[in-house]
């Protein structure tokens, strides 16, 4: 009953191959140890090359098979059904690091990085957020100034970059000054071994525990001219990559919600209180229906956005509506599932609390719920609530 309106069942078989390979890999290599990984706060790095070999990393890019929006979305749903940290890894690697290089990089930059990123031989991260600038990236303080012989010198502090400590290359977004011969926000490819570059883990997280969430320090990092992404001019460039990641999130959240519903349904149909299964009580049925309602709306919304994306008609404001809705819906489903499981619901091996904690991050990163509300508000009214 997870697909109450047959939205998923009606997706053509041609869109399923990537999701099926992803599910098979997760069943074989990850599911049995996800609780331990979550507890120890460790990303299963050993599966990264396998994610590459099944063709997942970079899948939507023209160079690597051009998976359709539906095929990519279904794969994100599989990853997040297991854990949001897995989907975060894949969407940062693909939608942020690889997309930035594919869209805005020179041919030399693409040749140097994309094939290895697609194979999972190297890892990429994307750093826009700073300690003082999360929702307001336009205010970023990281600076790129001209050094000697046309080089660039980067100084700044980035925070909340997924994959930062395990990445070989970081896409760093920095403000340039007109006297540098450039203007506005530009992107730079910074190898992790560049002198002056340091990545540190953000520790003691209670959410997205398997993600390598990181802060990055740039202390006079000197880079050649060729490190700049030549076609990325202005804040619209990183924001356009974030659109791809937001699309992944709105599909991923469905996987998380479905996992929570399944765990809750199994519990309420087996557990008896007052001489009958919990599922026979009216208030429990109400919860189940609310959960199926939320999941069905999320599936419909995701399928429609996939269609618009396929047709090249998807606007970023529509993505904001989708990310906002599907994360909020998944949070509601996870909370209800946790309550239906009673005290058992807080145990790690019952999965719902882990999903619930992860979803707290989904509601915040890559545009908070409030920012997405205001993006849609601006689209409706023509009035910006930001400035
Ligand atoms: P505003 O003047 O509205 O826009 C600046 C320029 O950007 C364009 N634009 C977009 N373009 C493509 N896609 C989008 N989603 C876009 N949103 C805006 C806009 O059209 C404009 O272009 P132009 O040509 O007119 O200059 O900018 P604003 O400063 O008023 O703010 C707009 C706002 C608040 C919507 C935007 O700043 C925003 O989306 N803020 C949220 C940022 C966010 O999501 N941050 C979290 C990033 S996640 C992270 O850093 C970690 S990396 C991921 C990970 O590792 O997990």
Short mmCIF file of C-alpha atoms and ligand atoms in Angstrom, two decimals:
data_model
loop_
_atom_site.label_atom_id
_atom_site.label_comp_id
_atom_site.label_asym_id
_atom_site.label_seq_id
_atom_site.Cartn_x
_atom_site.Cartn_y
_atom_site.Cartn_z
CA UNK A 1 0.00 0.00 0.00
CA UNK A 2 3.05 2.20 -0.21
CA UNK A 3 2.14 3.02 -3.77
CA UNK A 4 -1.53 3.67 -3.12
CA UNK A 5 -2.10 5.60 -6.34
CA UNK A 6 0.15 3.36 -8.49
CA UNK A 7 2.41 6.32 -9.17
CA UNK A 8 5.57 4.25 -8.78
CA UNK A 9 4.08 1.16 -10.45
CA UNK A 10 3.27 3.19 -13.54
CA UNK A 11 6.84 4.38 -14.02
CA UNK A 12 8.04 2.72 -17.23
CA UNK A 13 10.41 -0.23 -16.85
CA UNK A 14 13.09 1.65 -18.82
CA UNK A 15 13.58 3.96 -15.79
CA UNK A 16 14.23 1.17 -13.28
CA UNK A 17 17.63 -0.32 -14.14
CA UNK A 18 19.74 2.13 -12.11
CA UNK A 19 17.48 1.88 -9.05
CA UNK A 20 17.53 -1.90 -9.23
CA UNK A 21 21.33 -2.02 -9.41
CA UNK A 22 21.47 0.41 -6.50
CA UNK A 23 19.07 -1.66 -4.38
CA UNK A 24 20.98 -4.86 -5.11
CA UNK A 25 24.27 -3.25 -4.08
CA UNK A 26 22.79 -1.84 -0.87
CA UNK A 27 21.25 -5.19 0.05
CA UNK A 28 24.53 -6.97 -0.57
CA UNK A 29 26.96 -4.50 0.95
CA UNK A 30 25.35 -1.95 3.27
CA UNK A 31 22.02 -2.77 4.89
CA UNK A 32 23.35 -5.34 7.35
CA UNK A 33 25.83 -2.83 8.82
CA UNK A 34 23.97 0.48 8.57
CA UNK A 35 23.17 0.60 12.30
CA UNK A 36 26.82 0.10 13.24
CA UNK A 37 27.93 2.70 10.71
CA UNK A 38 25.42 5.15 12.13
CA UNK A 39 26.54 4.48 15.66
CA UNK A 40 30.21 4.88 14.83
CA UNK A 41 29.55 7.86 12.55
CA UNK A 42 31.37 6.32 9.63
CA UNK A 43 30.74 6.46 5.90
CA UNK A 44 31.10 3.07 4.12
CA UNK A 45 33.91 4.28 1.88
CA UNK A 46 34.56 0.78 0.58
CA UNK A 47 31.30 0.87 -1.45
CA UNK A 48 32.16 4.10 -3.27
CA UNK A 49 33.96 2.37 -6.19
CA UNK A 50 31.01 -0.02 -6.45
CA UNK A 51 28.60 2.91 -6.62
CA UNK A 52 30.81 3.99 -9.51
CA UNK A 53 30.85 0.57 -11.17
CA UNK A 54 27.05 0.27 -11.19
CA UNK A 55 26.98 3.59 -13.06
CA UNK A 56 25.37 5.63 -10.29
CA UNK A 57 27.93 8.40 -9.83
CA UNK A 58 27.42 11.06 -12.45
CA UNK A 59 24.52 9.10 -13.96
CA UNK A 60 22.47 12.13 -15.06
CA UNK A 61 25.44 13.74 -16.85
CA UNK A 62 25.58 13.52 -20.64
CA UNK A 63 29.10 12.04 -20.45
CA UNK A 64 28.01 9.15 -18.25
CA UNK A 65 24.77 7.77 -19.62
CA UNK A 66 22.39 10.67 -19.08
CA UNK A 67 20.03 8.86 -16.73
CA UNK A 68 16.55 10.34 -17.03
CA UNK A 69 15.23 12.45 -14.14
CA UNK A 70 12.94 9.55 -13.22
CA UNK A 71 15.79 7.01 -13.25
CA UNK A 72 17.95 9.27 -11.08
CA UNK A 73 15.09 10.02 -8.71
CA UNK A 74 14.28 6.35 -8.23
CA UNK A 75 17.93 5.61 -7.43
CA UNK A 76 17.98 8.43 -4.86
CA UNK A 77 14.85 6.93 -3.30
CA UNK A 78 16.63 3.57 -2.95
CA UNK A 79 19.68 5.12 -1.29
CA UNK A 80 17.69 7.13 1.17
CA UNK A 81 15.43 4.22 2.05
CA UNK A 82 18.60 2.83 3.66
CA UNK A 83 20.05 6.09 4.99
CA UNK A 84 20.02 9.77 4.03
CA UNK A 85 23.80 9.85 4.36
CA UNK A 86 24.15 7.51 1.38
CA UNK A 87 21.94 9.70 -0.79
CA UNK A 88 23.76 12.80 0.43
CA UNK A 89 27.08 11.30 -0.63
CA UNK A 90 25.82 10.44 -4.12
CA UNK A 91 24.03 13.71 -4.68
CA UNK A 92 26.97 15.83 -3.52
CA UNK A 93 29.40 13.82 -5.65
CA UNK A 94 27.14 13.95 -8.69
CA UNK A 95 24.88 16.98 -8.53
CA UNK A 96 27.25 19.38 -6.85
CA UNK A 97 30.86 18.40 -7.55
CA UNK A 98 30.48 16.71 -10.95
CA UNK A 99 27.71 19.00 -12.23
CA UNK A 100 29.78 22.08 -11.33
CA UNK A 101 32.72 20.74 -13.34
CA UNK A 102 30.57 19.50 -16.23
CA UNK A 103 28.56 22.72 -16.54
CA UNK A 104 31.17 25.31 -15.78
CA UNK A 105 34.56 23.64 -16.17
CA UNK A 106 37.03 23.76 -19.05
CA UNK A 107 37.56 20.63 -21.15
CA UNK A 108 40.87 20.08 -19.36
CA UNK A 109 39.15 20.27 -15.95
CA UNK A 110 36.46 17.87 -17.12
CA UNK A 111 39.01 15.39 -18.48
CA UNK A 112 41.09 15.60 -15.33
CA UNK A 113 38.29 15.00 -12.82
CA UNK A 114 35.03 13.68 -14.24
CA UNK A 115 35.98 10.12 -15.28
CA UNK A 116 37.63 9.43 -11.91
CA UNK A 117 34.73 10.97 -9.98
CA UNK A 118 32.31 8.81 -11.99
CA UNK A 119 34.30 5.66 -11.18
CA UNK A 120 34.37 6.59 -7.50
CA UNK A 121 38.17 6.60 -7.56
CA UNK A 122 38.17 10.12 -6.20
CA UNK A 123 35.63 12.03 -4.18
CA UNK A 124 34.45 15.58 -4.59
CA UNK A 125 32.83 18.12 -2.30
CA UNK A 126 31.16 21.50 -2.83
CA UNK A 127 31.61 24.37 -0.44
CA UNK A 128 29.23 27.31 -0.53
CA UNK A 129 28.06 27.65 3.09
CA UNK A 130 30.19 29.53 5.62
CA UNK A 131 29.90 29.92 9.39
CA UNK A 132 28.26 33.33 8.91
CA UNK A 133 26.42 32.66 5.63
CA UNK A 134 24.08 29.71 5.17
CA UNK A 135 20.79 30.89 3.73
CA UNK A 136 22.50 34.02 2.42
CA UNK A 137 25.39 32.77 0.28
CA UNK A 138 25.56 36.16 -1.47
CA UNK A 139 27.22 37.47 1.70
CA UNK A 140 30.08 34.95 1.56
CA UNK A 141 33.38 36.14 2.98
CA UNK A 142 35.73 33.71 1.28
CA UNK A 143 37.89 35.76 -1.05
CA UNK A 144 39.86 34.97 -4.18
CA UNK A 145 42.47 37.58 -4.92
CA UNK A 146 45.18 37.74 -7.54
CA UNK A 147 48.58 36.44 -6.48
CA UNK A 148 51.83 36.60 -8.44
CA UNK A 149 51.99 35.56 -12.13
CA UNK A 150 48.24 35.42 -12.61
CA UNK A 151 47.72 32.92 -9.80
CA UNK A 152 44.76 33.01 -7.45
CA UNK A 153 44.99 33.17 -3.68
CA UNK A 154 42.04 31.87 -1.65
CA UNK A 155 41.27 32.73 1.95
CA UNK A 156 38.18 31.74 3.89
CA UNK A 157 36.30 29.25 6.00
CA UNK A 158 33.57 26.96 4.68
CA UNK A 159 31.27 24.84 6.77
CA UNK A 160 28.87 21.94 6.27
CA UNK A 161 30.51 20.54 3.16
CA UNK A 162 29.44 16.90 2.83
CA UNK A 163 32.39 14.64 1.85
CA UNK A 164 34.90 17.37 2.79
CA UNK A 165 37.30 15.20 4.77
CA UNK A 166 37.24 12.35 2.25
CA UNK A 167 37.40 14.48 -0.89
CA UNK A 168 40.32 14.75 -3.27
CA UNK A 169 38.90 17.89 -4.81
CA UNK A 170 36.77 20.68 -3.37
CA UNK A 171 34.66 23.08 -5.42
CA UNK A 172 35.16 26.30 -3.52
CA UNK A 173 32.92 29.28 -4.19
CA UNK A 174 34.58 32.62 -3.47
CA UNK A 175 34.00 36.32 -3.98
CA UNK A 176 36.41 38.01 -6.39
CA UNK A 177 37.14 41.73 -6.56
CA UNK A 178 37.02 43.79 -9.78
CA UNK A 179 40.73 44.62 -9.45
CA UNK A 180 41.43 40.92 -9.89
CA UNK A 181 40.08 41.18 -13.42
CA UNK A 182 37.02 39.20 -12.33
CA UNK A 183 33.75 40.11 -10.65
CA UNK A 184 31.39 38.46 -8.22
CA UNK A 185 31.21 34.85 -7.13
CA UNK A 186 33.50 32.39 -8.93
CA UNK A 187 34.19 28.71 -8.45
CA UNK A 188 37.62 27.10 -7.97
CA UNK A 189 38.83 23.52 -8.08
CA UNK A 190 40.99 23.05 -5.02
CA UNK A 191 42.91 19.78 -4.70
CA UNK A 192 42.81 18.52 -1.11
CA UNK A 193 46.61 18.44 -1.00
CA UNK A 194 46.96 22.13 -1.88
CA UNK A 195 49.17 23.86 0.73
CA UNK A 196 46.99 25.97 3.05
CA UNK A 197 43.88 23.81 2.56
CA UNK A 198 42.59 21.91 5.59
CA UNK A 199 39.44 19.80 6.03
CA UNK A 200 38.14 18.94 9.49
CA UNK A 201 35.24 16.69 10.43
CA UNK A 202 32.18 18.20 12.11
CA UNK A 203 31.83 15.85 15.01
CA UNK A 204 29.22 14.89 17.62
CA UNK A 205 26.38 15.11 15.11
CA UNK A 206 23.05 13.57 16.06
CA UNK A 207 21.82 13.55 12.47
CA UNK A 208 23.30 12.34 9.16
CA UNK A 209 25.84 10.55 11.28
CA UNK A 210 27.39 8.56 8.43
CA UNK A 211 28.01 11.67 6.33
CA UNK A 212 31.48 13.13 6.28
CA UNK A 213 30.16 16.61 7.15
CA UNK A 214 33.13 18.92 7.23
CA UNK A 215 34.51 22.37 7.60
CA UNK A 216 37.15 23.62 5.25
CA UNK A 217 39.84 26.20 5.90
CA UNK A 218 41.62 28.10 3.16
CA UNK A 219 44.70 29.90 4.33
CA UNK A 220 46.45 31.62 1.43
CA UNK A 221 45.79 28.69 -0.87
CA UNK A 222 47.61 29.49 -4.09
CA UNK A 223 46.10 28.14 -7.28
CA UNK A 224 46.92 28.47 -10.97
CA UNK A 225 44.60 30.44 -13.23
CA UNK A 226 43.46 27.08 -14.63
CA UNK A 227 41.86 26.19 -11.27
CA UNK A 228 38.99 28.60 -11.85
CA UNK A 229 35.78 27.24 -13.40
CA UNK A 230 35.71 29.50 -16.46
CA UNK A 231 31.98 29.37 -17.15
CA UNK A 232 30.72 29.96 -13.60
CA UNK A 233 30.02 33.66 -13.23
CA UNK A 234 27.88 34.78 -10.33
CA UNK A 235 25.85 33.14 -7.60
CA UNK A 236 23.44 31.63 -10.11
CA UNK A 237 26.15 29.03 -10.92
CA UNK A 238 26.33 27.30 -7.52
CA UNK A 239 22.58 27.78 -7.06
CA UNK A 240 21.94 25.96 -10.34
CA UNK A 241 23.95 22.99 -9.02
CA UNK A 242 21.95 23.12 -5.80
CA UNK A 243 18.80 22.71 -7.89
CA UNK A 244 20.04 19.28 -8.98
CA UNK A 245 20.78 18.35 -5.37
CA UNK A 246 17.38 19.61 -4.23
CA UNK A 247 15.78 17.41 -6.88
CA UNK A 248 17.67 14.42 -5.43
CA UNK A 249 16.50 15.30 -1.92
CA UNK A 250 12.84 15.44 -2.85
CA UNK A 251 13.07 11.90 -4.26
CA UNK A 252 15.26 10.67 -1.43
CA UNK A 253 12.80 11.85 1.21
CA UNK A 254 10.20 9.50 -0.30
CA UNK A 255 12.51 6.53 0.36
CA UNK A 256 12.95 7.58 3.95
CA UNK A 257 9.20 8.02 4.45
CA UNK A 258 8.45 4.66 2.83
CA UNK A 259 10.97 2.91 5.09
CA UNK A 260 9.34 4.44 8.17
CA UNK A 261 5.83 3.54 7.02
CA UNK A 262 6.87 -0.07 6.38
CA UNK A 263 8.45 -0.40 9.83
CA UNK A 264 5.37 1.09 11.50
CA UNK A 265 2.91 -1.00 9.50
CA UNK A 266 4.76 -4.20 10.34
CA UNK A 267 4.70 -3.27 14.00
CA UNK A 268 1.05 -2.30 14.30
CA UNK A 269 -0.17 -5.37 12.46
CA UNK A 270 1.82 -7.69 14.76
CA UNK A 271 1.69 -6.03 18.15
CA UNK A 272 -1.39 -6.66 20.25
CA UNK A 273 -2.70 -4.52 23.07
CA UNK A 274 -6.05 -4.88 24.82
CA UNK A 275 -6.45 -8.21 23.06
CA UNK A 276 -6.18 -7.10 19.42
CA UNK A 277 -3.61 -5.79 16.93
CA UNK A 278 -2.79 -2.09 17.23
CA UNK A 279 -3.80 -1.75 13.57
CA UNK A 280 -7.42 -2.37 14.61
CA UNK A 281 -7.61 0.83 16.64
CA UNK A 282 -9.16 3.88 15.00
CA UNK A 283 -6.38 6.28 15.97
CA UNK A 284 -3.73 3.93 14.59
CA UNK A 285 -5.63 3.62 11.31
CA UNK A 286 -5.83 7.40 11.19
CA UNK A 287 -2.04 7.56 11.47
CA UNK A 288 -1.57 4.96 8.74
CA UNK A 289 -3.90 6.85 6.42
CA UNK A 290 -2.18 10.17 7.11
CA UNK A 291 1.15 8.54 6.32
CA UNK A 292 -0.09 7.02 3.06
CA UNK A 293 -1.66 10.35 2.17
CA UNK A 294 1.66 12.18 2.68
CA UNK A 295 3.64 9.55 0.79
CA UNK A 296 1.17 9.51 -2.11
CA UNK A 297 1.31 13.30 -2.49
CA UNK A 298 5.10 13.17 -2.40
CA UNK A 299 5.21 10.48 -5.07
CA UNK A 300 2.82 12.44 -7.30
CA UNK A 301 4.79 15.64 -6.86
CA UNK A 302 8.13 13.94 -7.56
CA UNK A 303 6.79 12.21 -10.66
CA UNK A 304 5.38 15.50 -11.98
CA UNK A 305 8.63 17.38 -11.32
CA UNK A 306 10.52 14.58 -13.09
CA UNK A 307 8.25 15.03 -16.10
CA UNK A 308 8.80 18.80 -16.14
CA UNK A 309 12.55 18.24 -15.79
CA UNK A 310 12.58 15.75 -18.64
CA UNK A 311 10.78 18.30 -20.81
CA UNK A 312 13.20 21.08 -19.79
CA UNK A 313 10.36 23.05 -18.20
CA UNK A 314 11.25 22.70 -14.52
CA UNK A 315 11.73 26.04 -12.78
CA UNK A 316 13.75 26.32 -9.58
CA UNK A 317 10.74 27.70 -7.72
CA UNK A 318 8.85 24.49 -8.48
CA UNK A 319 11.75 22.53 -7.05
CA UNK A 320 11.48 24.62 -3.90
CA UNK A 321 7.85 23.59 -3.57
CA UNK A 322 8.83 19.94 -4.07
CA UNK A 323 11.74 19.88 -1.63
CA UNK A 324 9.72 21.75 0.98
CA UNK A 325 6.73 19.45 0.66
CA UNK A 326 8.46 16.09 0.44
CA UNK A 327 10.83 16.69 3.35
CA UNK A 328 8.04 18.01 5.52
CA UNK A 329 5.86 15.03 4.56
CA UNK A 330 8.66 12.56 5.34
CA UNK A 331 9.19 14.23 8.72
CA UNK A 332 5.52 13.82 9.51
CA UNK A 333 5.57 10.17 8.45
CA UNK A 334 8.71 9.47 10.49
CA UNK A 335 7.27 11.14 13.60
CA UNK A 336 4.03 9.16 13.34
CA UNK A 337 6.01 5.96 12.75
CA UNK A 338 8.14 6.63 15.80
CA UNK A 339 5.05 7.11 17.94
CA UNK A 340 3.34 4.00 16.56
CA UNK A 341 6.37 1.93 17.49
CA UNK A 342 6.10 3.18 21.07
CA UNK A 343 9.22 2.88 23.16
CA UNK A 344 10.68 0.46 20.59
CA UNK A 345 10.67 3.36 18.16
CA UNK A 346 13.70 4.97 19.73
CA UNK A 347 15.89 1.91 19.20
CA UNK A 348 18.48 2.15 16.45
CA UNK A 349 17.54 -1.21 14.91
CA UNK A 350 13.93 -0.10 14.46
CA UNK A 351 15.25 2.46 11.91
CA UNK A 352 12.62 5.18 12.35
CA UNK A 353 14.50 7.31 14.86
CA UNK A 354 17.56 7.28 12.59
CA UNK A 355 15.41 8.47 9.68
CA UNK A 356 13.70 11.03 11.88
CA UNK A 357 17.06 12.46 12.96
CA UNK A 358 18.35 12.50 9.38
CA UNK A 359 15.25 14.28 8.14
CA UNK A 360 15.95 17.15 10.53
CA UNK A 361 19.01 17.88 8.39
CA UNK A 362 17.10 17.51 5.14
CA UNK A 363 14.72 20.23 6.32
CA UNK A 364 17.69 22.54 6.75
CA UNK A 365 20.36 21.86 4.18
CA UNK A 366 20.31 22.94 0.56
CA UNK A 367 17.75 25.57 1.42
CA UNK A 368 15.80 25.59 4.67
CA UNK A 369 12.07 25.03 4.66
CA UNK A 370 11.65 28.75 5.32
CA UNK A 371 13.88 29.77 2.39
CA UNK A 372 11.94 27.49 0.05
CA UNK A 373 8.68 28.94 1.33
CA UNK A 374 9.94 32.43 0.52
CA UNK A 375 11.25 31.41 -2.90
CA UNK A 376 7.73 30.23 -3.78
CA UNK A 377 6.27 33.31 -2.06
CA UNK A 378 8.39 35.55 -4.26
CA UNK A 379 7.36 33.60 -7.33
CA UNK A 380 3.69 34.06 -6.48
CA UNK A 381 3.82 37.73 -5.53
CA UNK A 382 6.80 39.12 -7.40
CA UNK A 383 8.01 40.52 -4.06
CA UNK A 384 11.26 39.36 -2.50
CA UNK A 385 11.18 38.79 1.25
CA UNK A 386 14.99 38.66 1.35
CA UNK A 387 16.07 42.16 0.35
P1 LIG B 1 18.76 36.52 -5.79
O1 LIG B 1 19.09 37.91 -6.17
O2 LIG B 1 17.34 36.13 -5.63
O3 LIG B 1 19.46 35.50 -6.78
C1 LIG B 1 20.81 35.65 -7.20
C2 LIG B 1 20.90 35.07 -8.58
O4 LIG B 1 20.73 33.66 -8.49
C3 LIG B 1 19.58 33.27 -9.24
N1 LIG B 1 18.94 32.20 -8.51
C4 LIG B 1 18.97 30.97 -8.95
N2 LIG B 1 19.45 30.44 -10.08
C5 LIG B 1 19.33 29.12 -10.25
N3 LIG B 1 18.74 28.34 -9.32
C6 LIG B 1 18.25 28.84 -8.17
N4 LIG B 1 17.71 28.04 -7.29
C7 LIG B 1 18.36 30.20 -7.94
N5 LIG B 1 18.01 31.01 -6.92
C8 LIG B 1 18.37 32.25 -7.28
C9 LIG B 1 18.71 34.50 -9.35
O5 LIG B 1 17.87 34.41 -10.44
C10 LIG B 1 19.77 35.57 -9.49
O6 LIG B 1 20.26 35.54 -10.80
P2 LIG B 1 20.64 36.92 -11.53
O7 LIG B 1 21.09 36.50 -12.87
O8 LIG B 1 19.37 37.73 -11.52
O9 LIG B 1 21.72 37.52 -10.68
O10 LIG B 1 19.61 36.17 -4.52
P3 LIG B 1 19.36 36.44 -3.01
O11 LIG B 1 20.72 36.68 -2.47
O12 LIG B 1 18.28 37.46 -2.82
O13 LIG B 1 18.89 35.03 -2.41
C11 LIG B 1 18.10 34.15 -3.03
C12 LIG B 1 17.99 32.88 -2.16
C13 LIG B 1 17.79 33.20 -0.69
C14 LIG B 1 16.80 32.13 -2.68
C15 LIG B 1 19.27 32.05 -2.36
O14 LIG B 1 20.36 32.71 -1.83
C16 LIG B 1 19.17 30.68 -1.75
O15 LIG B 1 18.70 29.76 -2.40
N6 LIG B 1 19.61 30.54 -0.48
C17 LIG B 1 19.73 29.22 0.12
C18 LIG B 1 21.11 28.74 -0.11
C19 LIG B 1 21.28 27.33 0.27
O16 LIG B 1 20.55 26.46 -0.17
N7 LIG B 1 22.32 27.10 1.07
C20 LIG B 1 22.65 25.80 1.55
C21 LIG B 1 23.65 25.15 0.64
S1 LIG B 1 23.98 23.56 1.12
C22 LIG B 1 25.62 23.68 1.49
O17 LIG B 1 26.27 24.64 1.40
C23 LIG B 1 26.28 22.48 1.76
S2 LIG B 1 26.81 21.97 0.22
C24 LIG B 1 25.92 20.62 0.11
C25 LIG B 1 26.48 19.58 1.00
O18 LIG B 1 27.71 19.41 1.02
O19 LIG B 1 25.67 18.90 1.67
#
